Short mmCIF file of C-alpha atoms in Angstrom, two decimals:
data_model
loop_
_atom_site.label_atom_id
_atom_site.label_comp_id
_atom_site.label_asym_id
_atom_site.label_seq_id
_atom_site.Cartn_x
_atom_site.Cartn_y
_atom_site.Cartn_z
CA UNK Y 1 0.11 -0.25 0.04
CA UNK Y 2 3.09 2.88 0.89
CA UNK Y 3 3.54 2.32 -2.97
CA UNK Y 4 0.17 3.69 -3.96
CA UNK Y 5 -0.88 5.84 0.05
CA UNK Y 6 2.68 8.28 0.10
CA UNK Y 7 2.89 11.28 2.11
CA UNK Y 8 5.22 14.10 -0.28
CA UNK Y 9 8.47 15.65 1.79
CA UNK Y 10 7.63 19.30 3.14
CA UNK Y 11 10.15 19.77 -0.43
CA UNK Y 12 6.99 18.68 -2.77
CA UNK Y 13 4.41 19.95 -0.52
CA UNK Y 14 5.93 23.61 -0.96
CA UNK Y 15 7.01 23.10 -4.95
CA UNK Y 16 3.11 22.17 -5.13
CA UNK Y 17 1.03 24.80 -2.40
CA UNK Y 18 0.54 27.44 -5.61
CA UNK Y 19 0.22 24.76 -8.32
CA UNK Y 20 -3.50 25.47 -9.49
CA UNK Y 21 -3.80 21.64 -10.54
CA UNK Y 22 -3.32 20.73 -7.18
CA UNK Y 23 -6.99 21.82 -6.33
CA UNK Y 24 -9.77 19.82 -5.54
CA UNK Y 25 -12.81 20.13 -7.10
CA UNK Y 26 -16.83 19.12 -6.78
CA UNK Y 27 -19.67 19.09 -9.21
CA UNK Y 28 -23.32 18.01 -8.50
CA UNK Y 29 -25.95 17.77 -11.57
CA UNK Y 30 -29.46 17.70 -11.38
CA UNK Y 31 -32.19 17.09 -13.79
CA UNK Y 32 -32.39 21.36 -13.81
CA UNK Y 33 -30.04 22.01 -11.39
CA UNK Y 34 -26.32 21.82 -11.20
CA UNK Y 35 -23.41 22.77 -8.59
CA UNK Y 36 -19.82 23.55 -9.09
CA UNK Y 37 -17.29 24.26 -6.48
CA UNK Y 38 -14.15 24.61 -7.46
CA UNK Y 39 -10.64 27.26 -6.49
CA UNK Y 40 -11.46 26.68 -2.85
CA UNK Y 41 -9.90 23.23 -1.20
CA UNK Y 42 -6.21 24.17 -1.20
CA UNK Y 43 -6.46 23.85 3.07
CA UNK Y 44 -8.06 19.88 2.67
CA UNK Y 45 -4.49 19.03 0.69
CA UNK Y 46 -2.04 21.73 2.31
CA UNK Y 47 -3.41 23.39 4.99
CA UNK Y 48 -3.42 26.75 3.92
CA UNK Y 49 -4.57 29.39 5.58
CA UNK Y 50 -8.87 29.96 5.22
CA UNK Y 51 -11.16 32.04 6.20
CA UNK Y 52 -11.42 30.98 9.51
CA UNK Y 53 -7.85 31.30 10.55
CA UNK Y 54 -7.28 28.21 9.32
CA UNK Y 55 -9.27 26.16 10.70
CA UNK Y 56 -11.69 24.75 7.75
CA UNK Y 57 -14.63 26.05 5.89
CA UNK Y 58 -18.13 25.06 5.85
CA UNK Y 59 -20.80 25.91 3.52
CA UNK Y 60 -24.74 24.16 2.93
CA UNK Y 61 -26.29 24.82 -0.31
CA UNK Y 62 -30.36 23.94 -1.26
CA UNK Y 63 -31.76 22.61 -4.54
CA UNK Y 64 -35.27 22.37 -5.28
CA UNK Y 65 -35.23 18.74 -4.75
CA UNK Y 66 -32.92 18.70 -1.51
CA UNK Y 67 -29.41 20.46 -0.20
CA UNK Y 68 -25.60 19.97 -0.36
CA UNK Y 69 -23.17 20.30 3.24
CA UNK Y 70 -20.19 20.41 3.27
CA UNK Y 71 -16.75 21.62 5.41
CA UNK Y 72 -13.04 20.43 5.00
CA UNK Y 73 -10.04 21.29 7.14
CA UNK Y 74 -6.17 19.74 6.60
CA UNK Y 75 -6.25 16.34 6.22
CA UNK Y 76 -10.42 15.74 5.88
CA UNK Y 77 -13.41 16.98 3.72
CA UNK Y 78 -16.87 16.01 5.05
CA UNK Y 79 -19.92 16.01 2.88
CA UNK Y 80 -23.85 15.04 3.32
CA UNK Y 81 -26.00 15.08 -0.13
CA UNK Y 82 -29.76 14.62 0.59
CA UNK Y 83 -31.66 14.83 -2.71
CA UNK Y 84 -35.00 12.91 -4.03
CA UNK Y 85 -34.81 13.61 -8.20
CA UNK Y 86 -33.60 11.00 -10.68
CA UNK Y 87 -30.32 11.75 -12.32
CA UNK Y 88 -27.90 13.00 -9.79
CA UNK Y 89 -24.72 12.84 -10.23
CA UNK Y 90 -21.81 13.65 -8.40
CA UNK Y 91 -18.19 14.82 -9.53
CA UNK Y 92 -14.99 14.76 -7.66
CA UNK Y 93 -11.29 15.90 -9.43
CA UNK Y 94 -9.00 14.30 -7.04
CA UNK Y 95 -5.49 15.66 -7.98
CA UNK Y 96 -3.43 14.08 -4.87
CA UNK Y 97 -4.03 10.54 -3.95
CA UNK Y 98 -6.79 9.88 -1.16
CA UNK Y 99 -8.77 7.76 0.63
CA UNK Y 100 -12.63 8.18 0.43
CA UNK Y 101 -15.18 6.29 2.63
CA UNK Y 102 -18.74 6.62 1.88
CA UNK Y 103 -22.16 6.07 3.33
CA UNK Y 104 -25.20 5.09 1.26
CA UNK Y 105 -28.43 5.71 3.82
CA UNK Y 106 -30.63 6.23 0.81
CA UNK Y 107 -30.14 4.48 -2.60
CA UNK Y 108 -27.62 2.84 -4.05
CA UNK Y 109 -24.76 3.69 -5.53
CA UNK Y 110 -21.10 3.31 -7.73
CA UNK Y 111 -17.99 5.56 -8.30
CA UNK Y 112 -17.01 5.25 -11.68
CA UNK Y 113 -13.08 6.60 -12.97
CA UNK Y 114 -11.94 6.82 -16.46
CA UNK Y 115 -11.27 3.34 -17.53
CA UNK Y 116 -14.23 1.54 -15.76
CA UNK Y 117 -17.31 1.75 -13.34
CA UNK Y 118 -16.67 -0.28 -9.91
CA UNK Y 119 -17.26 -0.20 -5.81
CA UNK Y 120 -21.25 -0.37 -5.95
CA UNK Y 121 -22.45 0.61 -2.57
CA UNK Y 122 -26.10 -0.56 -1.86
CA UNK Y 123 -28.42 0.89 0.10
CA UNK Y 124 -27.66 1.69 3.66
CA UNK Y 125 -23.88 0.01 3.56
CA UNK Y 126 -20.48 1.74 3.46
CA UNK Y 127 -16.94 1.41 2.20
CA UNK Y 128 -13.73 2.63 2.09
CA UNK Y 129 -11.50 3.49 -0.79
CA UNK Y 130 -8.45 4.24 -2.36
CA UNK Y 131 -8.60 7.19 -5.12
CA UNK Y 132 -5.47 7.85 -6.97
CA UNK Y 133 -5.37 11.73 -9.03
CA UNK Y 134 -8.49 11.27 -11.57
CA UNK Y 135 -11.99 12.48 -11.77
CA UNK Y 136 -14.79 10.37 -10.58
CA UNK Y 137 -18.48 10.55 -10.99
CA UNK Y 138 -20.69 8.81 -8.33
CA UNK Y 139 -23.61 7.93 -9.74
CA UNK Y 140 -27.36 6.76 -8.31
CA UNK Y 141 -29.86 4.69 -8.97
CA UNK Y 142 -32.64 6.48 -9.88
CA UNK Y 143 -36.16 7.57 -9.25
CA UNK Y 144 -35.08 7.04 -5.04
CA UNK Y 145 -34.44 9.72 -2.51
CA UNK Y 146 -30.41 10.12 -1.88
CA UNK Y 147 -28.91 10.81 1.55
CA UNK Y 148 -24.73 9.79 1.55
CA UNK Y 149 -21.90 10.32 3.30
CA UNK Y 150 -18.75 10.86 1.77
CA UNK Y 151 -15.66 11.75 3.84
CA UNK Y 152 -12.50 12.21 1.95
CA UNK Y 153 -8.48 12.07 4.43
CA UNK Y 154 -6.01 12.82 2.44
CA UNK Y 155 -2.62 10.12 2.65
CA UNK Y 156 -1.00 11.83 5.24
CA UNK Y 157 -4.12 11.35 7.55
CA UNK Y 158 -5.31 8.33 6.89
CA UNK Y 159 -1.86 6.67 7.38
CA UNK Y 160 -1.68 7.26 11.01
CA UNK Y 161 -4.16 4.79 11.79
CA UNK Y 162 -2.87 2.04 9.62
CA UNK Y 163 -0.55 -0.81 10.93
CA UNK Y 164 2.76 -0.74 10.48
CA UNK Y 165 3.27 -4.41 9.13
CA UNK Y 166 2.26 -4.55 5.67
CA UNK Y 167 0.83 -7.92 6.02
CA UNK Y 168 -1.80 -6.84 8.32
CA UNK Y 169 -4.78 -7.64 6.20
CA UNK Y 170 -5.65 -4.38 6.74
CA UNK Y 171 -3.89 -3.04 3.72
CA UNK Y 172 -5.40 -2.83 0.64
CA UNK Y 173 -3.75 -5.68 -1.51
CA UNK Y 174 -4.44 -5.16 -4.87
CA UNK Y 175 -3.37 -2.59 -7.35
CA UNK Y 176 -5.54 0.04 -8.75
CA UNK Y 177 -8.09 1.52 -7.04
CA UNK Y 178 -8.40 -0.63 -4.06
CA UNK Y 179 -10.94 -1.22 -1.55
CA UNK Y 180 -13.10 -3.22 0.60
CA UNK Y 181 -15.93 -4.93 0.13
CA UNK Y 182 -19.58 -3.09 1.77
CA UNK Y 183 -20.30 -3.70 5.44
CA UNK Y 184 -23.71 -2.48 6.47
CA UNK Y 185 -24.45 1.06 8.23
CA UNK Y 186 -24.71 0.37 12.13
CA UNK Y 187 -26.66 2.81 14.68
CA UNK Y 188 -23.76 3.90 16.26
CA UNK Y 189 -22.06 5.07 12.62
CA UNK Y 190 -25.56 6.95 12.04
CA UNK Y 191 -25.61 8.81 14.82
CA UNK Y 192 -21.74 9.59 14.42
CA UNK Y 193 -22.41 10.90 11.18
CA UNK Y 194 -25.32 12.66 11.65
CA UNK Y 195 -23.32 14.67 15.22
CA UNK Y 196 -20.68 15.83 13.11
CA UNK Y 197 -23.10 17.16 10.23
CA UNK Y 198 -25.58 18.88 12.59
CA UNK Y 199 -22.07 20.22 14.83
CA UNK Y 200 -22.63 23.85 15.79
CA UNK Y 201 -18.85 23.97 17.14
CA UNK Y 202 -16.54 26.63 15.34
CA UNK Y 203 -12.52 27.12 14.30
CA UNK Y 204 -10.58 24.97 16.32
CA UNK Y 205 -13.50 23.47 18.17
CA UNK Y 206 -15.58 21.97 15.27
CA UNK Y 207 -12.10 20.44 13.72
CA UNK Y 208 -11.23 18.44 17.21
CA UNK Y 209 -15.00 17.24 17.10
CA UNK Y 210 -15.39 16.33 13.89
CA UNK Y 211 -11.83 14.72 13.21
CA UNK Y 212 -12.69 12.79 16.96
CA UNK Y 213 -16.42 11.37 15.62
CA UNK Y 214 -14.10 10.48 12.26
CA UNK Y 215 -11.26 8.67 13.58
CA UNK Y 216 -14.29 6.74 15.81
CA UNK Y 217 -15.62 5.91 12.37
CA UNK Y 218 -13.03 4.59 10.75
CA UNK Y 219 -12.47 2.76 14.50
CA UNK Y 220 -15.98 1.43 13.25
CA UNK Y 221 -15.19 0.12 10.00
CA UNK Y 222 -11.49 -1.89 11.11
CA UNK Y 223 -13.74 -2.96 13.36
CA UNK Y 224 -16.32 -4.99 11.55
CA UNK Y 225 -14.15 -5.86 8.85
CA UNK Y 226 -12.08 -7.72 11.31
CA UNK Y 227 -15.09 -9.30 12.83
CA UNK Y 228 -15.58 -10.14 8.88
CA UNK Y 229 -12.07 -11.48 8.28
CA UNK Y 230 -12.56 -14.20 11.61
CA UNK Y 231 -16.34 -15.25 10.74
CA UNK Y 232 -17.31 -18.19 9.05
CA UNK Y 233 -17.13 -18.78 5.18
CA UNK Y 234 -19.75 -16.67 3.01
CA UNK Y 235 -21.22 -20.32 1.81
CA UNK Y 236 -22.18 -21.70 5.22
CA UNK Y 237 -24.83 -17.82 5.74
CA UNK Y 238 -27.50 -18.12 3.18
CA UNK Y 239 -28.80 -15.59 1.55
CA UNK Y 240 -32.48 -16.52 2.71
CA UNK Y 241 -30.73 -16.21 6.43
CA UNK Y 242 -29.53 -12.89 5.72
CA UNK Y 243 -32.76 -11.60 4.61
CA UNK Y 244 -34.12 -13.42 7.92
CA UNK Y 245 -31.60 -10.88 9.61
CA UNK Y 246 -33.03 -7.76 7.67
CA UNK Y 247 -36.13 -8.66 8.40
CA UNK Y 248 -35.42 -8.50 12.17
CA UNK Y 249 -34.23 -5.20 11.78
CA UNK Y 250 -37.10 -3.63 9.68
CA UNK Y 251 -39.49 -5.13 12.85
CA UNK Y 252 -37.11 -3.74 14.87
CA UNK Y 253 -37.40 0.00 13.11
CA UNK Y 254 -40.85 -0.34 13.05
CA UNK Y 255 -41.56 -0.50 16.21
CA UNK Y 256 -38.46 0.94 18.76
CA UNK Y 257 -40.87 2.04 21.67
CA UNK Y 258 -42.43 -1.99 21.58
CA UNK Y 259 -40.01 -4.61 23.19
CA UNK Y 260 -39.41 -7.81 21.61
CA UNK Y 261 -37.78 -11.10 23.25
CA UNK Y 262 -35.29 -12.70 21.22
CA UNK Y 263 -37.44 -15.71 21.33
CA UNK Y 264 -40.31 -14.04 19.81
CA UNK Y 265 -38.51 -11.90 17.61
CA UNK Y 266 -36.42 -15.14 16.55
CA UNK Y 267 -40.33 -16.90 15.93
CA UNK Y 268 -41.28 -13.93 14.15
CA UNK Y 269 -38.61 -14.21 11.02
CA UNK Y 270 -38.95 -18.40 10.74
CA UNK Y 271 -35.53 -18.80 13.15
CA UNK Y 272 -34.26 -19.58 16.39
CA UNK Y 273 -32.61 -17.34 19.26
CA UNK Y 274 -29.02 -18.90 18.78
CA UNK Y 275 -29.14 -18.28 15.23
CA UNK Y 276 -30.94 -15.00 15.26
CA UNK Y 277 -28.13 -13.59 17.48
CA UNK Y 278 -25.66 -14.84 15.78
CA UNK Y 279 -26.37 -14.03 12.41
CA UNK Y 280 -28.13 -10.25 13.28
CA UNK Y 281 -24.33 -9.23 14.46
CA UNK Y 282 -22.74 -10.39 11.77
CA UNK Y 283 -24.60 -8.61 9.55
CA UNK Y 284 -25.10 -5.88 11.32
CA UNK Y 285 -21.89 -5.90 13.44
CA UNK Y 286 -23.90 -5.66 15.87
CA UNK Y 287 -26.04 -7.26 18.78
CA UNK Y 288 -30.05 -7.11 19.03
CA UNK Y 289 -29.97 -5.32 21.93
CA UNK Y 290 -27.77 -2.91 20.83
CA UNK Y 291 -29.30 -2.25 17.95
CA UNK Y 292 -32.70 -1.75 19.52
CA UNK Y 293 -31.17 0.01 21.79
CA UNK Y 294 -29.56 2.86 19.73
CA UNK Y 295 -32.61 3.18 17.91
CA UNK Y 296 -34.75 3.77 20.78
CA UNK Y 297 -32.49 6.39 21.54
CA UNK Y 298 -31.99 7.74 18.28
CA UNK Y 299 -35.99 7.86 18.30
CA UNK Y 300 -36.26 9.20 21.95
CA UNK Y 301 -33.73 12.76 20.63
CA UNK Y 302 -35.49 13.07 17.81
CA UNK Y 303 -38.67 14.05 19.52
CA UNK Y 304 -36.55 15.89 22.10
CA UNK Y 305 -35.41 17.98 19.90
CA UNK Y 306 -38.52 18.21 18.00
CA UNK Y 307 -40.08 20.23 21.10
CA UNK Y 308 -43.66 18.95 20.92
CA UNK Y 309 -43.64 16.06 23.70
CA UNK Y 310 -42.35 16.55 26.94
CA UNK Y 311 -40.12 14.17 28.82
CA UNK Y 312 -42.57 11.15 30.18
CA UNK Y 313 -44.46 11.62 27.31
CA UNK Y 314 -41.57 10.28 24.90
CA UNK Y 315 -40.46 8.17 27.42
CA UNK Y 316 -43.48 6.29 26.97
CA UNK Y 317 -43.03 6.08 23.18
CA UNK Y 318 -39.91 4.38 23.43
CA UNK Y 319 -40.56 2.14 26.08
CA UNK Y 320 -39.92 3.30 29.10
CA UNK Y 321 -42.66 3.14 31.75
CA UNK Y 322 -41.26 5.46 34.32
CA UNK Y 323 -39.26 9.37 33.22
CA UNK Y 324 -36.86 8.30 35.62
CA UNK Y 325 -35.54 5.30 33.80
CA UNK Y 326 -35.20 6.88 30.63
CA UNK Y 327 -33.40 10.13 31.57
CA UNK Y 328 -30.45 7.74 33.31
CA UNK Y 329 -30.45 5.18 29.92
CA UNK Y 330 -30.06 8.91 27.73
CA UNK Y 331 -27.60 10.55 30.38
CA UNK Y 332 -25.78 6.80 29.68
CA UNK Y 333 -25.90 6.38 25.84
CA UNK Y 334 -25.19 10.26 25.26
CA UNK Y 335 -23.41 11.54 27.97
CA UNK Y 336 -26.00 13.79 28.72
CA UNK Y 337 -29.31 14.12 29.98
CA UNK Y 338 -32.71 14.77 28.15
CA UNK Y 339 -33.16 18.56 28.89
CA UNK Y 340 -30.11 19.72 27.56
CA UNK Y 341 -31.46 19.45 24.44
CA UNK Y 342 -34.17 21.51 25.25
CA UNK Y 343 -32.25 24.68 26.71
#
């Protein structure tokens, strides 16, 4: 991997800071609208001074059918695309090697480069890719609502978290456009993504907050990948069993405030408790209880932010008979009590 993901020397970097070809470019094309962002990403690769004093910039653009939000600072570019239309396409001109994390929450998509299409990413899955200098297009399934998070990392930033042993399975093995397999997005990952996208902090504090969350996302990605490496061969886990796990997940999502025992849930999807626990963790990277608990807490958080109900009502809606028990669980999960969101 070092052959491709090698940081520049200080001399090389200084020599290229004023090179306009080093600047990343992004274009978003919708059926009747388009957005072109060029000449504004020097701080991502080189850490040059920005309007906010060197701690990056953030921008938000509204379309008739949705919204695009991004921010960047040295080493990290974060974007959130949410639109509801067909024929959406996002172009990325990548002048230097970079790592791209993509989390597709709604709609299937795939990247294409100058040579061929590659790396399809299914809905509610994520992937980690290595981009060599090229122009890439992110293409979406037509006639579906689209929501995708992308996190671009420079070679310098990403290399800090890679193992030094090149025999480690976390290293990319093949040449060209290298990537791991798609893995389901977990509720924990969604929480981190929305925390970053909705962060109201500014300057160096925002940078520290975002960097910490993105490093945590990398950790979760590597943790999932290692679990897959140690899992049983794919042939031993049949497609019908995977479908049962998704059916179990859908039951949880449709009734987050209604407790359901593992035995009942297993029977509803046509399996047993042992296979449910084992299969669910393999598909979603977490236990049934943790997944359900995360959904409950996220649902509660959304209801609190909406401001239409009191804490007791919200506690009841997410399955708690006593507001005090809900408050304790909420604080343990998020690190602060529910009423802090109301102030």
